[in-house]
Coordinates of C-alpha atoms in Angstrom, one line a residue:
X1 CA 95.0 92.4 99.1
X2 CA 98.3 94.9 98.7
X3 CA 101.3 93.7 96.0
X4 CA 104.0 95.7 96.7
X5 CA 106.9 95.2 93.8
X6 CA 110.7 95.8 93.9
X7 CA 114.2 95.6 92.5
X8 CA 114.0 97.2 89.0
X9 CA 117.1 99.4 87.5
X10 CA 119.3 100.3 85.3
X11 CA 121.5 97.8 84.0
X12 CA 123.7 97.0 80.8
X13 CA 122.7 94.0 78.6
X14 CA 124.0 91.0 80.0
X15 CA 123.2 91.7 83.3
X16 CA 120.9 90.0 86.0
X17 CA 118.3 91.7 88.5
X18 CA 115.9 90.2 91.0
X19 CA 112.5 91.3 91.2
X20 CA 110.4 90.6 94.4
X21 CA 106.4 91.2 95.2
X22 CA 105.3 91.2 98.9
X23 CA 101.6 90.8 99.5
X24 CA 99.4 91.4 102.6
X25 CA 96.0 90.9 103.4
X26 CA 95.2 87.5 102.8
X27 CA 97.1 84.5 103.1
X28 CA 99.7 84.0 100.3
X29 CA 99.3 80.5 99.4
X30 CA 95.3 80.9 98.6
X31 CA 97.4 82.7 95.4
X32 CA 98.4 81.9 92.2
X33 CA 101.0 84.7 90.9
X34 CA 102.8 86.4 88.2
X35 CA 104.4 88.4 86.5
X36 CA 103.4 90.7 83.5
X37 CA 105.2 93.5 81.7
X38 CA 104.4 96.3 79.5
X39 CA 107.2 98.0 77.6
X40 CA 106.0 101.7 76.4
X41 CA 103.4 101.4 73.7
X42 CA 102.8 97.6 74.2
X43 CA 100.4 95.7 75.4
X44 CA 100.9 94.0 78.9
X45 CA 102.0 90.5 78.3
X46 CA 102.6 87.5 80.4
X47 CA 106.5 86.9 81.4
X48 CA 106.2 84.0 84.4
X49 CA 103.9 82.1 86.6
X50 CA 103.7 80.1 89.3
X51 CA 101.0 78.0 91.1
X52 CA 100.0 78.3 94.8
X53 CA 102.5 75.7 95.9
X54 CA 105.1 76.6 93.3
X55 CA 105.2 73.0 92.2
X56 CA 104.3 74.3 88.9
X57 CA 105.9 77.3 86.9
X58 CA 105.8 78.6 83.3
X59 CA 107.6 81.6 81.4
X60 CA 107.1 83.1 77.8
X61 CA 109.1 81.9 75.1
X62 CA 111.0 85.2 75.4
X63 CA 111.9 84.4 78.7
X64 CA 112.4 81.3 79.0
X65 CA 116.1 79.9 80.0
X66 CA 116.5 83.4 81.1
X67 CA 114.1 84.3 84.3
X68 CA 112.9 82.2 86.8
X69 CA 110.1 82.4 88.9
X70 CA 109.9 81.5 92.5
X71 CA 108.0 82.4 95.8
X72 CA 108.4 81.8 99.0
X73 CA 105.2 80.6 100.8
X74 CA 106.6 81.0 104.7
X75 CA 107.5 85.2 103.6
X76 CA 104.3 85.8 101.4
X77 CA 107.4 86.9 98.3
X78 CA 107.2 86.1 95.2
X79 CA 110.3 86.4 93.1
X80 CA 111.6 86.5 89.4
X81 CA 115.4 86.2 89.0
X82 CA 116.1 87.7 85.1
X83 CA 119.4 86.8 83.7
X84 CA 121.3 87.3 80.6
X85 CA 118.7 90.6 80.1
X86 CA 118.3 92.1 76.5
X87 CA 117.0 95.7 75.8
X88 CA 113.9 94.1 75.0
X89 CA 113.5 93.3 78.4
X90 CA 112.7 96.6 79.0
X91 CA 109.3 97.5 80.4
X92 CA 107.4 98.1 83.8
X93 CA 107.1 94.5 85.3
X94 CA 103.9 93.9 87.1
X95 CA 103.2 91.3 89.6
X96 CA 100.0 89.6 89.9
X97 CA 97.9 87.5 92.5
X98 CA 94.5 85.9 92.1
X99 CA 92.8 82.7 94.2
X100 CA 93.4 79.4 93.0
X101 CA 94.5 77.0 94.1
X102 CA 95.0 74.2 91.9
X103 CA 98.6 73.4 90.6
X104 CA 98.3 75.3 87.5
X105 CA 99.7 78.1 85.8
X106 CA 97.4 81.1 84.7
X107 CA 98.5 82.6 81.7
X108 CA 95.7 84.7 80.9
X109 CA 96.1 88.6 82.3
X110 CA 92.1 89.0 82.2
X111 CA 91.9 86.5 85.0
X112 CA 94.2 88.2 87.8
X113 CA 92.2 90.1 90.1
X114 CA 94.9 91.6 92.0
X115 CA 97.9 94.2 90.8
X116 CA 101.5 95.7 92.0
X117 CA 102.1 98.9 90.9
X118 CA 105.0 98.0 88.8
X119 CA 108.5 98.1 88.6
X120 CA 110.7 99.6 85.9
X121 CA 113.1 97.7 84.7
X122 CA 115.7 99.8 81.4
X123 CA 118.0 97.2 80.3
X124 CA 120.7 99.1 78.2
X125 CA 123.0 97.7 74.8

């Protein structure tokens, strides 16, 4: 399984960015997914997830009214639009796959089998 992340940036407070995570190599709907993000001398936390059928999402209380996660099952893409971004939205934001497919969100980073590489995202005041 490959997770291959894009759409960080630069951008001034305020502003909104799309982030998107391709996989390959198995079939994306056997996946639960997320997204994680690690700002420099942080741990990595949990920002969204999403369950295999994307009946079922969930974002951190520092997220939430602000991001929204999505995927698209037909284009094996998951998404998360950010809005209204803060500086302390700045960190690398990770995506994350791993097998399950109940309609639950997975929360817990220890459980995700499966990484991107990370996409910077510098949000500036």
């Amino acid at each position: 399984v490959q997770l291959q992340a894009s759409g960080g940036g630069l951008v001034q407070a305020g502003s909104s960015l799309r982030l998107s995570c391709e996989l390959s190599g198995r079939p994306f709907s056997m996946f639960a997914m997320a997204w994680f993000r690690q700002a420099p001398g942080k741990e990595r936390e949990f920002v969204s997830g999403i369950s295999w059928s994307g009946s079922t999402s969930s974002h951190a209380d520092s997220v939430k009214g602000r991001f929204t996660i999505s995927r698209d099952n037909a284009n094996n893409t998951l998404y998360l639009q950010m809005t209204s971004l803060k500086p302390e939205d700045t960190a690398a934001y990770y995506c994350a796959a791993m097998p399950w497919r109940r309609d639950e969100v997975v929360t817990s980073r220890g459980l995700y089998n499966h990484w991107g590489q990370g996409t910077e995202v510098t949000v500036s005041s």
